Amino acid sequence: MKDRLFTLVGGGGFLGRYIAQALLKTGARVRIAQRDPREAFFLRPLGGLGQTQFVAADVTRPETIARAVDGADGVVNLVGIFAGNLQAVHVDGARTLAAAAQRAGAASFVHISAIGADAEGTSVYARTKGEGEATVRDVFPAATILRPSTVFGREDEFVNRFAGMIQKLPVVPVLKPQTRFQPVFAGDVGEAVHVALTDPRTFGGRTFELGGPDVLSMLELHRWIAAQIGRNPSLVPLPDAAGALLASLPLSPISRDQWKLLQRDTIVANGAEGLAALGITPTPLAAVAPQWLVRYRRNGRFAKPSAV
């Protein structure tokens, strides 16, 4: 991997930092491509002199992509959104990037999708993610598609969002309490990308669903977080009618499309290839999350550890 160049499109986001770290520690060079490269400058200390590069690029502007992938041995598409023009980003943008990587002669292409991606899905997010996978396969047949479940890590907006609510509120409403998740550690996803980029002959053309060792319902996840941070709010499961109403309101914390996503479990499908097929042992939530959840305790790191 030493001195090989990999372009991470959208690499300055939450997941990108873990992928960059996994690649940089092998001696590879990493080029971060995104609309405002300055937002990714925090990655510089992770690598040595000249090991990181930054370039402005936007998957909705094809003229910016060729420079981003020029000379790259491998390309990773990390671009994804929940609001805005999802078709332009998840489908057209994925096609643009895969085609540019193919023309540039990249040996490997990793496309980050999501568990639940389905071209026939009811939500716009699931549908465009599914269509994006299909267009990547059509343009770059040897691409590796990774479908993570909900990703957790120190900077995530999933576990941390619920922890913030549980910390502040005496009563916490729980949407879709029985919907199940299989949270996957961001570091494991970063390693999965590294493995796929390293060996496209073995992993190219395949799809992997990435989930951790824990399967938790939404209500169970809230209870686990509450125990970890030493809080005891009333957790109130909301009926579907109330959840649907909330999602339809202006300025709601959840959109109608996200409400549709919550109607199905986000777990690895039976028979799907996963982290084990990539040689990776999944990290339990309890092995790493308590390290950063301490800030939500009443006395921070000086609080009495939970027995759970």
Short mmCIF file of C-alpha atoms in Angstrom, two decimals:
data_model
loop_
_atom_site.label_atom_id
_atom_site.label_comp_id
_atom_site.label_asym_id
_atom_site.label_seq_id
_atom_site.Cartn_x
_atom_site.Cartn_y
_atom_site.Cartn_z
CA MET A 1 0.00 0.00 0.00
CA LYS A 2 2.95 2.33 0.51
CA ASP A 3 2.79 5.37 -1.80
CA ARG A 4 -0.37 4.16 -3.57
CA LEU A 5 -2.90 6.95 -4.01
CA PHE A 6 -6.56 6.68 -2.99
CA THR A 7 -9.20 9.34 -3.52
CA LEU A 8 -11.95 9.62 -0.90
CA VAL A 9 -14.82 11.61 -2.37
CA GLY A 10 -16.66 13.12 0.57
CA GLY A 11 -13.79 11.99 2.79
CA GLY A 12 -14.01 14.89 5.21
CA GLY A 13 -17.17 13.56 6.84
CA PHE A 14 -17.73 11.35 9.87
CA LEU A 15 -16.90 8.05 8.18
CA GLY A 16 -14.16 9.47 5.97
CA ARG A 17 -11.81 10.14 8.87
CA TYR A 18 -11.83 6.46 9.84
CA ILE A 19 -11.17 5.33 6.28
CA ALA A 20 -8.38 7.88 5.90
CA GLN A 21 -6.79 6.70 9.14
CA ALA A 22 -6.92 3.05 8.04
CA LEU A 23 -5.21 3.92 4.75
CA LEU A 24 -2.65 6.41 6.05
CA LYS A 25 -1.26 4.02 8.65
CA THR A 26 -0.30 1.65 5.81
CA GLY A 27 1.80 4.34 4.13
CA ALA A 28 -0.73 5.01 1.38
CA ARG A 29 -1.39 8.52 0.11
CA VAL A 30 -4.91 9.88 0.53
CA ARG A 31 -6.58 12.57 -1.55
CA ILE A 32 -9.68 14.07 0.05
CA ALA A 33 -12.14 15.43 -2.50
CA GLN A 34 -15.16 17.46 -1.47
CA ARG A 35 -16.94 20.72 -2.15
CA ASP A 36 -14.96 22.66 0.46
CA PRO A 37 -11.61 20.91 1.08
CA ARG A 38 -10.87 23.23 3.99
CA GLU A 39 -13.44 21.35 6.05
CA ALA A 40 -11.19 18.29 5.84
CA PHE A 41 -7.89 19.93 6.84
CA PHE A 42 -8.24 18.35 10.30
CA LEU A 43 -7.07 15.11 8.66
CA ARG A 44 -3.58 16.45 7.94
CA PRO A 45 -2.03 15.37 11.27
CA LEU A 46 -3.06 11.76 10.61
CA GLY A 47 -0.45 11.40 7.87
CA GLY A 48 3.16 12.27 7.24
CA LEU A 49 4.52 15.06 5.07
CA GLY A 50 2.93 14.89 1.62
CA GLN A 51 0.75 11.94 2.53
CA THR A 52 -2.54 13.86 2.36
CA GLN A 53 -3.91 15.91 -0.53
CA PHE A 54 -7.04 18.03 -0.77
CA VAL A 55 -9.02 18.98 -3.84
CA ALA A 56 -12.36 20.69 -4.49
CA ALA A 57 -14.89 18.42 -6.17
CA ASP A 58 -18.65 18.03 -6.42
CA VAL A 59 -20.31 14.89 -7.80
CA THR A 60 -23.12 17.04 -9.22
CA ARG A 61 -20.54 18.95 -11.30
CA PRO A 62 -18.84 16.37 -13.56
CA GLU A 63 -16.18 18.83 -14.70
CA THR A 64 -14.70 18.81 -11.16
CA ILE A 65 -14.39 15.04 -10.84
CA ALA A 66 -11.69 14.15 -13.38
CA ARG A 67 -9.00 16.04 -11.46
CA ALA A 68 -10.09 14.43 -8.20
CA VAL A 69 -9.52 10.89 -9.47
CA ASP A 70 -6.60 11.53 -11.80
CA GLY A 71 -3.76 9.10 -11.04
CA ALA A 72 -5.64 7.36 -8.24
CA ASP A 73 -5.11 3.63 -7.66
CA GLY A 74 -8.49 3.42 -5.99
CA VAL A 75 -11.54 5.62 -5.45
CA VAL A 76 -14.12 5.60 -2.66
CA ASN A 77 -17.56 7.20 -2.99
CA LEU A 78 -18.69 8.40 0.44
CA VAL A 79 -21.19 10.99 -0.72
CA GLY A 80 -24.67 10.61 0.71
CA ILE A 81 -27.45 12.93 1.86
CA PHE A 82 -30.85 12.66 3.55
CA ALA A 83 -32.29 15.93 2.23
CA GLY A 84 -32.08 17.80 -1.05
CA ASN A 85 -31.80 16.32 -4.54
CA LEU A 86 -31.09 12.69 -3.67
CA GLN A 87 -31.38 11.58 -7.30
CA ALA A 88 -28.63 13.99 -8.36
CA VAL A 89 -26.27 12.83 -5.60
CA HIS A 90 -26.99 9.12 -5.06
CA VAL A 91 -27.65 8.13 -8.68
CA ASP A 92 -26.33 10.68 -11.16
CA GLY A 93 -23.38 11.59 -8.95
CA ALA A 94 -22.48 7.95 -8.36
CA ARG A 95 -22.57 7.33 -12.13
CA THR A 96 -20.35 10.34 -12.79
CA LEU A 97 -17.78 9.26 -10.22
CA ALA A 98 -17.69 5.60 -11.26
CA ALA A 99 -17.28 6.56 -14.91
CA ALA A 100 -14.47 9.00 -14.08
CA ALA A 101 -12.68 6.35 -12.00
CA GLN A 102 -12.99 3.89 -14.88
CA ARG A 103 -11.56 6.37 -17.38
CA ALA A 104 -8.73 7.25 -15.00
CA GLY A 105 -7.70 3.59 -14.81
CA ALA A 106 -8.37 3.11 -11.10
CA ALA A 107 -7.84 -0.51 -10.10
CA SER A 108 -10.50 -0.43 -7.40
CA PHE A 109 -13.71 1.43 -6.67
CA VAL A 110 -15.59 1.19 -3.37
CA HIS A 111 -19.13 2.51 -3.23
CA ILE A 112 -20.62 3.18 0.21
CA SER A 113 -24.33 2.43 0.14
CA ALA A 114 -26.58 1.38 3.03
CA ILE A 115 -28.46 -1.62 4.33
CA GLY A 116 -31.99 -1.28 3.00
CA ALA A 117 -30.92 0.16 -0.37
CA ASP A 118 -33.68 -0.92 -2.75
CA ALA A 119 -34.53 0.46 -6.18
CA GLU A 120 -38.16 -0.47 -5.40
CA GLY A 121 -38.09 1.01 -1.89
CA THR A 122 -40.83 3.21 -0.48
CA SER A 123 -38.48 5.94 0.75
CA VAL A 124 -36.60 8.22 -1.63
CA TYR A 125 -33.38 7.52 0.28
CA ALA A 126 -33.64 3.73 -0.06
CA ARG A 127 -34.75 3.97 -3.68
CA THR A 128 -31.97 6.29 -4.82
CA LYS A 129 -29.37 4.29 -2.89
CA GLY A 130 -30.57 1.17 -4.69
CA GLU A 131 -30.51 2.87 -8.08
CA GLY A 132 -27.06 4.21 -7.27
CA GLU A 133 -25.76 0.70 -6.65
CA ALA A 134 -27.15 -0.45 -9.99
CA THR A 135 -25.61 2.39 -11.94
CA VAL A 136 -22.21 1.85 -10.28
CA ARG A 137 -22.33 -1.84 -11.18
CA ASP A 138 -23.21 -0.93 -14.78
CA VAL A 139 -20.38 1.58 -15.17
CA PHE A 140 -17.68 -0.06 -12.99
CA PRO A 141 -18.54 -3.80 -12.82
CA ALA A 142 -15.57 -4.57 -10.55
CA ALA A 143 -16.72 -2.10 -7.88
CA THR A 144 -17.08 -3.28 -4.29
CA ILE A 145 -20.35 -2.17 -2.72
CA LEU A 146 -20.46 -1.81 1.06
CA ARG A 147 -23.81 -1.53 2.80
CA PRO A 148 -23.28 -0.48 6.42
CA SER A 149 -26.01 -0.61 9.03
CA THR A 150 -26.22 2.45 11.29
CA VAL A 151 -22.62 3.52 11.91
CA PHE A 152 -21.48 4.52 15.38
CA GLY A 153 -18.34 6.31 16.52
CA ARG A 154 -17.15 9.18 18.66
CA GLU A 155 -18.45 11.80 16.20
CA ASP A 156 -21.67 10.06 15.11
CA GLU A 157 -25.11 11.69 14.99
CA PHE A 158 -26.95 8.56 16.10
CA VAL A 159 -25.80 7.35 19.52
CA ASN A 160 -24.74 10.88 20.48
CA ARG A 161 -28.11 12.36 19.50
CA PHE A 162 -29.99 9.93 21.73
CA ALA A 163 -27.47 10.39 24.55
CA GLY A 164 -28.00 14.15 24.38
CA MET A 165 -31.76 13.73 24.64
CA ILE A 166 -31.50 11.27 27.52
CA GLN A 167 -29.08 13.60 29.31
CA LYS A 168 -31.39 16.63 29.14
CA LEU A 169 -34.98 15.38 29.14
CA PRO A 170 -36.93 13.79 32.00
CA VAL A 171 -39.23 12.15 29.44
CA VAL A 172 -37.85 10.80 26.16
CA PRO A 173 -40.23 9.78 23.37
CA VAL A 174 -39.06 6.72 21.41
CA LEU A 175 -40.05 6.41 17.76
CA LYS A 176 -40.58 2.90 16.34
CA PRO A 177 -39.47 1.23 19.61
CA GLN A 178 -39.41 -2.29 18.11
CA THR A 179 -37.44 -1.44 14.94
CA ARG A 180 -34.11 -3.27 15.12
CA PHE A 181 -30.62 -2.00 14.35
CA GLN A 182 -27.26 -3.71 14.03
CA PRO A 183 -24.86 -0.81 14.73
CA VAL A 184 -21.44 -1.12 13.11
CA PHE A 185 -18.32 0.63 14.40
CA ALA A 186 -16.92 3.27 12.06
CA GLY A 187 -13.42 1.85 12.55
CA ASP A 188 -14.61 -1.51 11.21
CA VAL A 189 -16.12 0.15 8.16
CA GLY A 190 -12.84 1.99 7.61
CA GLU A 191 -10.96 -1.30 7.73
CA ALA A 192 -13.49 -2.88 5.35
CA VAL A 193 -12.81 -0.14 2.80
CA HIS A 194 -9.08 -0.63 3.24
CA VAL A 195 -9.38 -4.39 2.62
CA ALA A 196 -11.56 -3.91 -0.47
CA LEU A 197 -9.21 -1.32 -1.96
CA THR A 198 -6.18 -3.50 -1.29
CA ASP A 199 -7.47 -6.60 -3.06
CA PRO A 200 -9.93 -5.77 -5.85
CA ARG A 201 -9.30 -9.15 -7.50
CA THR A 202 -10.81 -10.88 -4.49
CA PHE A 203 -13.42 -8.37 -3.37
CA GLY A 204 -14.29 -6.53 -6.58
CA GLY A 205 -17.75 -7.11 -8.00
CA ARG A 206 -19.15 -8.18 -4.63
CA THR A 207 -21.59 -6.61 -2.16
CA PHE A 208 -21.08 -6.75 1.61
CA GLU A 209 -23.56 -5.86 4.35
CA LEU A 210 -21.77 -4.51 7.39
CA GLY A 211 -23.28 -4.93 10.83
CA GLY A 212 -21.86 -5.23 14.31
CA PRO A 213 -22.31 -8.14 16.75
CA ASP A 214 -25.22 -6.46 18.58
CA VAL A 215 -28.83 -6.38 17.37
CA LEU A 216 -30.90 -3.93 19.39
CA SER A 217 -34.39 -2.51 19.12
CA MET A 218 -34.76 1.26 19.27
CA LEU A 219 -36.10 0.98 22.83
CA GLU A 220 -33.29 -1.36 23.90
CA LEU A 221 -30.72 1.06 22.49
CA HIS A 222 -32.21 3.95 24.48
CA ARG A 223 -32.14 1.86 27.66
CA TRP A 224 -28.52 0.86 27.07
CA ILE A 225 -27.43 4.45 26.53
CA ALA A 226 -29.31 5.60 29.64
CA ALA A 227 -27.55 2.96 31.74
CA GLN A 228 -24.14 3.94 30.36
CA ILE A 229 -24.54 7.61 31.23
CA GLY A 230 -26.23 7.05 34.58
CA ARG A 231 -29.56 8.61 33.66
CA ASN A 232 -33.07 7.35 34.33
CA PRO A 233 -35.60 9.26 32.23
CA SER A 234 -39.03 7.91 31.40
CA LEU A 235 -38.74 6.27 27.98
CA VAL A 236 -42.12 6.54 26.28
CA PRO A 237 -42.71 4.44 23.15
CA LEU A 238 -44.75 6.50 20.68
CA PRO A 239 -47.54 4.88 18.66
CA ASP A 240 -47.08 4.92 14.89
CA ALA A 241 -49.83 7.49 14.45
CA ALA A 242 -47.95 9.94 16.65
CA GLY A 243 -44.68 9.24 14.86
CA ALA A 244 -46.23 9.79 11.45
CA LEU A 245 -47.77 13.05 12.65
CA LEU A 246 -44.44 14.24 14.05
CA ALA A 247 -42.68 13.49 10.76
CA SER A 248 -45.25 15.58 8.88
CA LEU A 249 -44.77 18.71 10.97
CA PRO A 250 -42.60 21.66 9.87
CA LEU A 251 -39.18 21.82 11.57
CA SER A 252 -39.60 18.24 12.82
CA PRO A 253 -36.39 16.44 13.89
CA ILE A 254 -37.37 13.60 11.55
CA SER A 255 -38.50 13.90 7.93
CA ARG A 256 -41.28 11.92 6.28
CA ASP A 257 -38.66 10.02 4.29
CA GLN A 258 -36.70 9.13 7.43
CA TRP A 259 -39.95 7.96 9.02
CA LYS A 260 -40.41 5.58 6.09
CA LEU A 261 -36.88 4.25 6.64
CA LEU A 262 -37.77 3.43 10.24
CA GLN A 263 -40.52 1.08 9.09
CA ARG A 264 -38.01 -1.69 8.46
CA ASP A 265 -35.13 -3.20 10.43
CA THR A 266 -31.59 -2.15 9.58
CA ILE A 267 -29.89 -5.51 10.02
CA VAL A 268 -27.72 -7.74 7.87
CA ALA A 269 -29.82 -9.98 5.63
CA ASN A 270 -29.64 -13.73 6.06
CA GLY A 271 -26.96 -15.17 3.79
CA ALA A 272 -25.37 -11.80 3.00
CA GLU A 273 -21.59 -11.50 3.04
CA GLY A 274 -20.38 -9.27 5.84
CA LEU A 275 -17.38 -8.24 7.89
CA ALA A 276 -16.32 -11.85 8.45
CA ALA A 277 -15.93 -12.36 4.70
CA LEU A 278 -13.53 -9.40 4.73
CA GLY A 279 -11.53 -10.90 7.60
CA ILE A 280 -12.77 -8.37 10.15
CA THR A 281 -14.06 -9.14 13.65
CA PRO A 282 -16.93 -6.73 14.42
CA THR A 283 -16.55 -4.41 17.40
CA PRO A 284 -19.32 -4.46 20.05
CA LEU A 285 -20.97 -1.17 20.95
CA ALA A 286 -20.00 -1.69 24.59
CA ALA A 287 -16.30 -2.02 23.70
CA VAL A 288 -15.86 1.55 22.50
CA ALA A 289 -18.94 3.73 23.04
CA PRO A 290 -18.46 4.19 26.82
CA GLN A 291 -15.16 5.95 26.07
CA TRP A 292 -16.97 8.99 24.69
CA LEU A 293 -20.39 8.64 26.33
CA VAL A 294 -18.80 9.67 29.64
CA ARG A 295 -19.32 13.31 28.70
CA TYR A 296 -23.07 12.83 29.10
CA ARG A 297 -22.77 11.70 32.73
CA ARG A 298 -23.58 14.18 35.48
CA ASN A 299 -19.96 14.35 36.60
CA GLY A 300 -18.31 13.39 33.33
CA ARG A 301 -15.30 11.13 33.69
CA PHE A 302 -15.49 11.43 37.45
CA ALA A 303 -18.91 9.79 37.62
CA LYS A 304 -19.26 6.35 39.18
CA PRO A 305 -19.03 3.73 36.42
CA SER A 306 -22.25 1.95 35.50
CA ALA A 307 -22.58 -1.70 36.45
CA VAL A 308 -24.21 -2.42 33.06
#
